[in-house]
CSV table of C-alpha atoms in Angstrom, one decimal:
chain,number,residue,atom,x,y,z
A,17,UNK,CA,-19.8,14.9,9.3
A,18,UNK,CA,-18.8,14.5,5.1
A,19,UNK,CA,-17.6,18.3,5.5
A,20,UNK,CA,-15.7,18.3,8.6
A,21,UNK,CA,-14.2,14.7,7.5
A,22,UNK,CA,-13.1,16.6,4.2
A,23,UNK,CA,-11.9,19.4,6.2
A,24,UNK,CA,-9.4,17.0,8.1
A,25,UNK,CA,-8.5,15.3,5.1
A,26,UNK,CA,-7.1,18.8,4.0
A,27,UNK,CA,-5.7,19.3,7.0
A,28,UNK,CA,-3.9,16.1,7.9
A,29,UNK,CA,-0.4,17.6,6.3
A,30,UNK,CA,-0.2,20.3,7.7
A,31,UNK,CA,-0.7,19.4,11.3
A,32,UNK,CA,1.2,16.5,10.4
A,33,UNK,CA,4.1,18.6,8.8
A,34,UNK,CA,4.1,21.1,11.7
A,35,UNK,CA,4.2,18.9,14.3
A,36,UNK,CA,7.5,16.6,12.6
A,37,UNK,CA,9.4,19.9,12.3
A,38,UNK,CA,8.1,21.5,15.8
A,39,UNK,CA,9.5,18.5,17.3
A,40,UNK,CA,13.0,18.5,15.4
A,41,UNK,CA,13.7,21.6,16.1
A,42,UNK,CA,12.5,21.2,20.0
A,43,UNK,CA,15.1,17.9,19.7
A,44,UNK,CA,18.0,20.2,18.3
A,45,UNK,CA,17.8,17.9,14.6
A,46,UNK,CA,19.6,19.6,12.0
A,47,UNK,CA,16.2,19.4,10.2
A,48,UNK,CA,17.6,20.7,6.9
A,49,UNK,CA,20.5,18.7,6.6
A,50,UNK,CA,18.2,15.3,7.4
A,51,UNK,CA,15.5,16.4,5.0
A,52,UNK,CA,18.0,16.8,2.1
A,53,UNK,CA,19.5,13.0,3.0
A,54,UNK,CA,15.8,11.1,3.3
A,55,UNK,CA,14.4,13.5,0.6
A,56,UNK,CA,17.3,11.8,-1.9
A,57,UNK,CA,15.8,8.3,-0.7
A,58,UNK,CA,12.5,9.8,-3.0
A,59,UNK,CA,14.9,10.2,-5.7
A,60,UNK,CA,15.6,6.6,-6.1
A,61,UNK,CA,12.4,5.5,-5.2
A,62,UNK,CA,11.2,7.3,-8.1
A,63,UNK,CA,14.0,6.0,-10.5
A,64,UNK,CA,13.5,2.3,-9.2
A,65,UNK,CA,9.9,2.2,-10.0
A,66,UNK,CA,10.3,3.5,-13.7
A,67,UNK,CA,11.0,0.6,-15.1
A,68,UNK,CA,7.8,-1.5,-14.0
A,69,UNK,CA,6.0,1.4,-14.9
A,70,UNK,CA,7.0,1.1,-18.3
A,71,UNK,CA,6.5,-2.5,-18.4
A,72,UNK,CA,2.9,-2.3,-16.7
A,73,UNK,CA,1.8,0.5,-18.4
A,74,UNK,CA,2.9,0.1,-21.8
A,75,UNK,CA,0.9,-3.5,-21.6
A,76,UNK,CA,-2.1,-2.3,-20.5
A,77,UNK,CA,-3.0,0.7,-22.7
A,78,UNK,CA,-1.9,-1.7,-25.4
A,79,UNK,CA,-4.8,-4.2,-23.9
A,80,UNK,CA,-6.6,-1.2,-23.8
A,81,UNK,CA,-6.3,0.3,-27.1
A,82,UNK,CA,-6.9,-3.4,-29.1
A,83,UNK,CA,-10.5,-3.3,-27.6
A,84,UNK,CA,-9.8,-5.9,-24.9
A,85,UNK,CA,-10.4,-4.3,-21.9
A,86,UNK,CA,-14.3,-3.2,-23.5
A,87,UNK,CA,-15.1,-6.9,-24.4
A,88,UNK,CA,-13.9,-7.5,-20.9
A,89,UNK,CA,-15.6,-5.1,-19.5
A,90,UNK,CA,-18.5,-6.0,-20.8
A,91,UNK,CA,-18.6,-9.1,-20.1
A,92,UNK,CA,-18.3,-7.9,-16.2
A,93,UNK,CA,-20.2,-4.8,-16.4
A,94,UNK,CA,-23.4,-6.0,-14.7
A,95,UNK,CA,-22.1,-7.9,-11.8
A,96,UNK,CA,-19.8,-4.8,-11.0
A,97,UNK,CA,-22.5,-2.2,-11.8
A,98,UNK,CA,-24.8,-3.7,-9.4
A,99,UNK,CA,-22.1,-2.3,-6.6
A,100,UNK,CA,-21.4,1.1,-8.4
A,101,UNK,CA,-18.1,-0.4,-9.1
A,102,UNK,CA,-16.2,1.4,-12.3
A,103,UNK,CA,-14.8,-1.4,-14.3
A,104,UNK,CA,-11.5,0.2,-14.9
A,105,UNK,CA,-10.7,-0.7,-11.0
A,106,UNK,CA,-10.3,-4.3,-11.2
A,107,UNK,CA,-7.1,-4.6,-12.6
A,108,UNK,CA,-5.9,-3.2,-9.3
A,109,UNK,CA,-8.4,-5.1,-7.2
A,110,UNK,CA,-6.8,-8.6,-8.7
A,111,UNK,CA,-2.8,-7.1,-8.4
A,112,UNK,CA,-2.7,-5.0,-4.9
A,113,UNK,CA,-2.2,-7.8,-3.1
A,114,UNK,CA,0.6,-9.4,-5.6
A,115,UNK,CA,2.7,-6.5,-6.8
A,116,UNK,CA,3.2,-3.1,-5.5
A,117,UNK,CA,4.5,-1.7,-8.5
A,118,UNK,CA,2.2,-3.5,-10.8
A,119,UNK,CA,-0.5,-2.0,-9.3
A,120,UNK,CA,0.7,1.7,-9.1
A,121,UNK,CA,2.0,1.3,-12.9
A,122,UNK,CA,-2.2,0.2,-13.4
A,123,UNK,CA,-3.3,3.5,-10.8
A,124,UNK,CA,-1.7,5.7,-13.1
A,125,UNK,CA,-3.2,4.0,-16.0
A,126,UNK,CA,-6.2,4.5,-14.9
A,127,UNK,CA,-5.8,8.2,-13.8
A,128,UNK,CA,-4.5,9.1,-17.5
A,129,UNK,CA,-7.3,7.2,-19.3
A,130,UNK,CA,-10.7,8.2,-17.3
A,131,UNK,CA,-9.3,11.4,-15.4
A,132,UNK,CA,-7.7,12.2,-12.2
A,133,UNK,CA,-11.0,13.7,-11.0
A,134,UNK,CA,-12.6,10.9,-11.9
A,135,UNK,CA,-14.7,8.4,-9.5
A,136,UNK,CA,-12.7,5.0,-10.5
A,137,UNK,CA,-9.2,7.3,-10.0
A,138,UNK,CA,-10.6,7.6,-6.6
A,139,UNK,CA,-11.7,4.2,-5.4
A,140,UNK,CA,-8.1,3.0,-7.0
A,141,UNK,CA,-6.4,5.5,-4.9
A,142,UNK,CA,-7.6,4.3,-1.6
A,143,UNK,CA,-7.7,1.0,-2.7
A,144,UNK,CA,-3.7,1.1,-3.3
A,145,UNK,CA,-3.2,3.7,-0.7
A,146,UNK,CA,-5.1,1.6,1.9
A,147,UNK,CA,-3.4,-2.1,1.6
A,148,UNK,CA,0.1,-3.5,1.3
A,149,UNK,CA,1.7,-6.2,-0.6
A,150,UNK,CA,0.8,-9.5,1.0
A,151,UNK,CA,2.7,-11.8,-1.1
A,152,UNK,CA,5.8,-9.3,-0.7
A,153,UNK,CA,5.8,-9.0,3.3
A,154,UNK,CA,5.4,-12.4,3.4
A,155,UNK,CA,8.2,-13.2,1.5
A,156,UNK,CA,10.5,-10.6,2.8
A,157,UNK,CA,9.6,-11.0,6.3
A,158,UNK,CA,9.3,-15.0,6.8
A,159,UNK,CA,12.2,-14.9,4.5
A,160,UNK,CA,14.5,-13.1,6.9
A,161,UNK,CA,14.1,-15.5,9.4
A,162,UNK,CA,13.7,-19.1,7.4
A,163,UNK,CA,9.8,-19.8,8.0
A,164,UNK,CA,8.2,-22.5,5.5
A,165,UNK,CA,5.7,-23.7,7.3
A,166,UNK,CA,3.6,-20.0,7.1
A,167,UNK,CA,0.2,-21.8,8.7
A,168,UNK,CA,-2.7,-18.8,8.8
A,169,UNK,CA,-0.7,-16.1,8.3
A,170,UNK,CA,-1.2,-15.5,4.3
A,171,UNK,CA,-5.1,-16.1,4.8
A,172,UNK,CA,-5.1,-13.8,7.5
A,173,UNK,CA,-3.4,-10.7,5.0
A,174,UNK,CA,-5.7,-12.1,2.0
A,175,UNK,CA,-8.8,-12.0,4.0
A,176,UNK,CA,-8.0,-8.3,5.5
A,177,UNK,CA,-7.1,-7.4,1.7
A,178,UNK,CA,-10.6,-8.5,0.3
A,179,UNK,CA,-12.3,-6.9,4.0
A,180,UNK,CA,-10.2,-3.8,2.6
A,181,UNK,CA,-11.2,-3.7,-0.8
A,182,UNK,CA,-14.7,-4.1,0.2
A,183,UNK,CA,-14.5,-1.3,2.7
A,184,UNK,CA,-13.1,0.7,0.3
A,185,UNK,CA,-15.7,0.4,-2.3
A,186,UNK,CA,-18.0,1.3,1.1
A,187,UNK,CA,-16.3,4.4,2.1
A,188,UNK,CA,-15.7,5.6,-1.5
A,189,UNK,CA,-19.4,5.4,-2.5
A,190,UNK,CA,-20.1,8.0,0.9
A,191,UNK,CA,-17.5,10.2,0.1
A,192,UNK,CA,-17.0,10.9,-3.5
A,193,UNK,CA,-20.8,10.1,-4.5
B,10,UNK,CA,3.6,-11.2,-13.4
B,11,UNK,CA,6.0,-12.5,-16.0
B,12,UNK,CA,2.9,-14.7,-17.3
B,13,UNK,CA,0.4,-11.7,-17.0
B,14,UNK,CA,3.2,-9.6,-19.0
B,15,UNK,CA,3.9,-11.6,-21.9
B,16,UNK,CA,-0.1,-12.5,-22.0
B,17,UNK,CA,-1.6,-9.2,-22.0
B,18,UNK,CA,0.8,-7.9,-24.6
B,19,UNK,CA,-0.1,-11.0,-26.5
B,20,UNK,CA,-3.9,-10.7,-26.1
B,21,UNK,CA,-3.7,-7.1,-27.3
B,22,UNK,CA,-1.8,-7.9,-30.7
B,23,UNK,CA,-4.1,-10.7,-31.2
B,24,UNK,CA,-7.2,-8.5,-30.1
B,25,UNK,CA,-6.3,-6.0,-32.5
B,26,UNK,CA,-5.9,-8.2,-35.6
B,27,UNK,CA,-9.5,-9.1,-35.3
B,28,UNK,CA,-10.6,-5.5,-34.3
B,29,UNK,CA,-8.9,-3.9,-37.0
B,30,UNK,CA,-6.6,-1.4,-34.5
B,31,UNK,CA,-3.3,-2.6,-35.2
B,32,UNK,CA,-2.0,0.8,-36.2
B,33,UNK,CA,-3.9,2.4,-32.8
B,34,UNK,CA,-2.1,-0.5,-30.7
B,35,UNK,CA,1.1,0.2,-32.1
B,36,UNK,CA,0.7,4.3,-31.1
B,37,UNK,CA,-0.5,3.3,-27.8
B,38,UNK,CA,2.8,1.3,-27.1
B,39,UNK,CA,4.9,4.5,-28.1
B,40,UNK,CA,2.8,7.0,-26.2
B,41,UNK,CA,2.1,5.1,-22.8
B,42,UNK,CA,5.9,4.1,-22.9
B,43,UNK,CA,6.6,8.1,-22.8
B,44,UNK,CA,3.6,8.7,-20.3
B,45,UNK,CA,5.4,6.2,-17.8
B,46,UNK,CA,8.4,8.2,-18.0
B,47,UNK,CA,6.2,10.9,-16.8
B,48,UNK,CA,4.6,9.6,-14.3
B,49,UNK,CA,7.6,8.4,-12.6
B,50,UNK,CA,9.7,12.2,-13.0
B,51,UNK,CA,6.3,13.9,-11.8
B,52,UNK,CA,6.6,11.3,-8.5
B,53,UNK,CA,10.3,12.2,-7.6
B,54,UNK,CA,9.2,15.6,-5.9
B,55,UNK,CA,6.5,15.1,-3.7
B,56,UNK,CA,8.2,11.5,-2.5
B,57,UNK,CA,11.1,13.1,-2.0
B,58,UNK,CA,9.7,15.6,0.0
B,59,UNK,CA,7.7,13.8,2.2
B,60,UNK,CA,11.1,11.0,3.1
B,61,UNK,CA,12.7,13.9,3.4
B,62,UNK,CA,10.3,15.3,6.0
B,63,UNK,CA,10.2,11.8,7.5
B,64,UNK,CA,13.6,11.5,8.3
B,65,UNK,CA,13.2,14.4,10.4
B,66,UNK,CA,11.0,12.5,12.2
B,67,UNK,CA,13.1,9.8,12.5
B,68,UNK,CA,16.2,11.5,13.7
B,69,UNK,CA,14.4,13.8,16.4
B,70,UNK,CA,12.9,10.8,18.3
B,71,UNK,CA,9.4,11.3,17.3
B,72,UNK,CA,9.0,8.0,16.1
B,73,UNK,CA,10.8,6.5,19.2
B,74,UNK,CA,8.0,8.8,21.1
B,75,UNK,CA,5.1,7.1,19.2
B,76,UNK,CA,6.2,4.0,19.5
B,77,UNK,CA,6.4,3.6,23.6
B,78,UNK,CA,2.9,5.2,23.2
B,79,UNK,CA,1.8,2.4,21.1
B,80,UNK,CA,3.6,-0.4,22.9
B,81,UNK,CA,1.2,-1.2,26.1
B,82,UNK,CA,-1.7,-1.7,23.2
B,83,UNK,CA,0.6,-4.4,21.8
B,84,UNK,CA,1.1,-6.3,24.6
B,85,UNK,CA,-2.4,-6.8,24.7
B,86,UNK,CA,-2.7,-8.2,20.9
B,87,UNK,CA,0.9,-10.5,21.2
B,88,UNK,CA,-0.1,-12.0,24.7
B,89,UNK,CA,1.6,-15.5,23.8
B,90,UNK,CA,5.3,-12.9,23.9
B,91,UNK,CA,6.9,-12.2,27.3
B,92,UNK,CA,5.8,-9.3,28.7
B,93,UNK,CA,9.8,-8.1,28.8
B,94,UNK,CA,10.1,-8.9,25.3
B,95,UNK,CA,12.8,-6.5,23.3
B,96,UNK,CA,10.4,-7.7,20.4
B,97,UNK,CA,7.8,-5.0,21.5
B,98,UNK,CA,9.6,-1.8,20.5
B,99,UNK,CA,10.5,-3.6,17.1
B,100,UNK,CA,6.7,-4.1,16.2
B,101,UNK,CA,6.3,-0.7,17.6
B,102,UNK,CA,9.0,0.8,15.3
B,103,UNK,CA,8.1,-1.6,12.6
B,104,UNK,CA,4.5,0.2,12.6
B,105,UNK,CA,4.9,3.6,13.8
B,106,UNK,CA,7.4,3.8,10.5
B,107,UNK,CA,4.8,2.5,8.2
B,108,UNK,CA,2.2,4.4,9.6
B,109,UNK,CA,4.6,7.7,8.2
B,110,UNK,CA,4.9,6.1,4.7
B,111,UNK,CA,8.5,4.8,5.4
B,112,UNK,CA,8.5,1.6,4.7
B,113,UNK,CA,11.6,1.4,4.1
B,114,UNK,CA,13.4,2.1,7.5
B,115,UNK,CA,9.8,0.0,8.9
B,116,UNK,CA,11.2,-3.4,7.0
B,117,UNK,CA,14.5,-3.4,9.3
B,118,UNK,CA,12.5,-2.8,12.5
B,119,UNK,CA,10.0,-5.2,11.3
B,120,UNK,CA,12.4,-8.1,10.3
B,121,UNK,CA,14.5,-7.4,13.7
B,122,UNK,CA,10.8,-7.8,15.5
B,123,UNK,CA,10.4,-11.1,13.9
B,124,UNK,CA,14.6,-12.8,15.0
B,125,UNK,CA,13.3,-11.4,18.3
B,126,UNK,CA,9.7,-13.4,18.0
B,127,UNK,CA,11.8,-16.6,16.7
B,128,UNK,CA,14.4,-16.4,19.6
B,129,UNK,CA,11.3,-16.2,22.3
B,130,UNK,CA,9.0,-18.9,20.7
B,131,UNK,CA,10.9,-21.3,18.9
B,132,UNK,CA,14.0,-22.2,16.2
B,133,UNK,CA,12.6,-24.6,13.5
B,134,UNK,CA,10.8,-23.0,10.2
B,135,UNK,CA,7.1,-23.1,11.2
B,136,UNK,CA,5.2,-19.7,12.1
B,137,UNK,CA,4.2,-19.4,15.5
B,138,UNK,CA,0.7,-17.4,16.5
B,139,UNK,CA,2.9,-13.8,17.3
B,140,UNK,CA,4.6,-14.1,13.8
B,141,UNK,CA,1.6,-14.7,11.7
B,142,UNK,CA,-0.1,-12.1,13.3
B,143,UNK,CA,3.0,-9.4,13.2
B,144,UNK,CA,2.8,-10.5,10.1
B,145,UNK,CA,-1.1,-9.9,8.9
B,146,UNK,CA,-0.5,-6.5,10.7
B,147,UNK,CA,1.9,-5.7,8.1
B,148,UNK,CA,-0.2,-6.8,5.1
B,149,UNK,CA,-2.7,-4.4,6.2
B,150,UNK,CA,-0.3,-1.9,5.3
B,151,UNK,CA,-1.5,0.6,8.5
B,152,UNK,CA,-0.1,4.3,7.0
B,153,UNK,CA,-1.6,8.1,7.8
B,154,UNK,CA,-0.5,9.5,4.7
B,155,UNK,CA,-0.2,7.6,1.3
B,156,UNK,CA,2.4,9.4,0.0
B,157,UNK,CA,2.8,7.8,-3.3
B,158,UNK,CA,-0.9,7.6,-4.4
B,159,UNK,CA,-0.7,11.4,-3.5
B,160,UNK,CA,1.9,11.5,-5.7
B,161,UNK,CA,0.0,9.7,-8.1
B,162,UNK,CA,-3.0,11.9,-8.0
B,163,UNK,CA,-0.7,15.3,-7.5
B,164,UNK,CA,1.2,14.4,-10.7
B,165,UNK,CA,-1.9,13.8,-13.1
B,166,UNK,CA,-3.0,17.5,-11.9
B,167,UNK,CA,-6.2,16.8,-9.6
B,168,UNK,CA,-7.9,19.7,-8.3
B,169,UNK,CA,-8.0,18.3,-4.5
B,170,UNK,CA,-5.4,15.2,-3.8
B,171,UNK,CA,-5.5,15.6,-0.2
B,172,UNK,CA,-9.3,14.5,-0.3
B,173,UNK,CA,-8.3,10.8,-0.4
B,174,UNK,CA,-6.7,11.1,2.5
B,175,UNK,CA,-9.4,10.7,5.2
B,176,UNK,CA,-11.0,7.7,2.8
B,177,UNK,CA,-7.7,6.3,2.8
B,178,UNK,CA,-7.3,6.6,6.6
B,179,UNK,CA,-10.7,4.9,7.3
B,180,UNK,CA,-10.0,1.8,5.1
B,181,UNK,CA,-6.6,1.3,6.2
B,182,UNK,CA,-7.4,1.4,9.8
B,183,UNK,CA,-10.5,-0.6,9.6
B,184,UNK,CA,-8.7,-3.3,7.4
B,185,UNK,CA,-5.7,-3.3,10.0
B,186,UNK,CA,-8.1,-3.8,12.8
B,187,UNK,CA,-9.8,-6.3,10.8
B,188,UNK,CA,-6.4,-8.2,10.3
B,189,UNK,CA,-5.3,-8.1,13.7
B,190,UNK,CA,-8.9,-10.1,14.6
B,191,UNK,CA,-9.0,-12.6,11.9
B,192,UNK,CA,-5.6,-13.5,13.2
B,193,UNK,CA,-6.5,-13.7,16.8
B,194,UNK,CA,-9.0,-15.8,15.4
B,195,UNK,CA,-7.3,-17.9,13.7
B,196,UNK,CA,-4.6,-18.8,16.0
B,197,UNK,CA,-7.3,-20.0,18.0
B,198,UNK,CA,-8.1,-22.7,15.7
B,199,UNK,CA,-5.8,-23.4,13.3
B,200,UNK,CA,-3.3,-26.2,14.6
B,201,UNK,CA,0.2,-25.8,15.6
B,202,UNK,CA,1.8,-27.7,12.7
């Protein structure tokens, strides 16, 4: 079951690539032309995030490197050990569901100071690639159309963020362990 | 954030006066502002790729396809919506885009799904039961490929990115699911004002 799950993880793209560009061309699309225009969307995608990544992680490995983060850690290691849970994750746990770049600014922290390979730059991954940013949708979307009174809805995304986090922690400790 | 900014950076100089690492803080702050710069250029190919890639989709129809496939499932999760509602292929836009990692042709569809939502249900400023669970559906965050934790991972030189992918997949539908639920739920018994 792990190895054929693993197998379609692999696979995913390239199915999933095939079948966009089968389908373009079955549709007449000029495919190149469109992938050049959305692919310069990436471009500034790229740019726009720079500067929270700077601000994020400039921050952090400054926490880091003044010893914070191991008093911190330490302080939390046994509740968090207890789940198999690398401390180094919990930045993003407390962020995903506040700020999208935030978080992806602490990801890549955490991938350049324990290793990409590593388990904790693996539960952070899906964690981040698995969830949105409540506070953002909400704003954005109820925004648009003038809602104040939001009722359930922002327990409803902060109760399916914690459900994902957990599941994550779940799914990560069968896969990668 | 703007608290958590200042604080941290504030907590570390402090932190280091009493653990002696001033000179390592002030290195860090130099190096991890050049490794963000990194980061950030190593992102710009594979996101750019894969918009690129999902603009084809896009354009051909393929995401018009997806969504009537999606839309009878909806009708079952907003039943309090008329079953004629033009807000159904929004939400099935709105989703069927995020699902590709385009969010941002999915936050037009979404916010035209929500006017269409407020024009059926009603015109003052409280959430009715079909926007706050549109909306919880979107928090999930529902996508098949994570293109920028890929990125991420495909930047800092792992030796199998794609592996998150499946994980990835597993939680994000499970927590979508589970969102769509807690807000059926919740409808139920949370009051109208």
């Amino acid at each position: 079951m792990k190895e054929f799950l693993s197998f379609l993880s692999i696979m995913i793209i390239p199915i999933l690539i095939s079948v966009i560009l089968i389908y373009g061309i079955y549709k007449k699309t000029p495919c190149y032309e469109v992938f050049v225009d959305g692919a310069k969307e990436g471009l500034f995608v790229a740019i726009k995030i720079l500067p929270y990544l700077i601000a994020i992680i400039v921050s952090i490995s400054m926490f880091r490197a003044s010893g914070a983060i191991e008093i911190l850690s330490n302080l939390l290691a046994k509740p968090l050990n207890y789940f198999n849970i690398p401390t180094e994750t919990l930045p993003i746990m407390i962020t995903r569901s506040m700020s999208g770049s935030a978080t992806l600014g602490i990801l890549s922290d955490v991938v350049s100071s324990t290793g990409v390979d590593s388990y904790a730059s693996k539960l952070g991954a899906v964690i981040v690639g698995s969830s949105e940013t409540t506070f953002y949708v909400l704003a954005v979307y109820f925004g648009a159309i003038g809602i104040k009174k939001i009722r359930f809805a922002l327990l409803a995304g902060l109760m399916a963020d914690i459900f994902g986090i957990m599941a994550a922690i779940i799914v990560c400790k069968y896969f990668f362990t | 954030m703007n608290y958590v900014f200042v604080f941290l950076i504030l907590i570390s100089i402090i932190t280091a006066f009493f653990t002696g690492r001033i000179e390592e803080v002030t290195n860090e702050l130099l190096n991890s502002a050049q490794r963000a710069v990194q980061v950030s250029i190593g992102l710009i190919g594979i996101m750019a790729f894969w918009l690129g890639l999902a603009k084809i989709a896009q354009k051909s129809g393929l995401i018009n396809l997806i969504s009537k496939l999606i839309s009878p499932i909806l009708k079952l999760i907003f039943n309090e919506l008329p079953k004629n509602s033009p807000a159904f292929s929004n939400i099935a836009l709105n989703i069927t885009a995020n699902a590709l990692g385009l969010s941002n042709a999915a936050t037009p569809f979404g916010i035209k799904a929500m006017k269409d939502i407020k024009k059926e249900e009603n015109k003052n400023d409280v959430a009715t039961n079909s926007m706050c669970i549109f909306l919880a559906m979107n928090t999930a965050g529902f996508q098949i490929v994570p293109a920028t934790v890929l990125a991420i991972l495909i930047a800092a030189g792992a030796k199998n990115p794609t592996e998150i992918i499946i994980p990835t997949f597993i939680v994000t539908l499970s927590s979508f699911i589970f969102a769509i639920i807690i807000a059926k739920i919740l409808a139920k018994i949370w009051k109208e004002n």
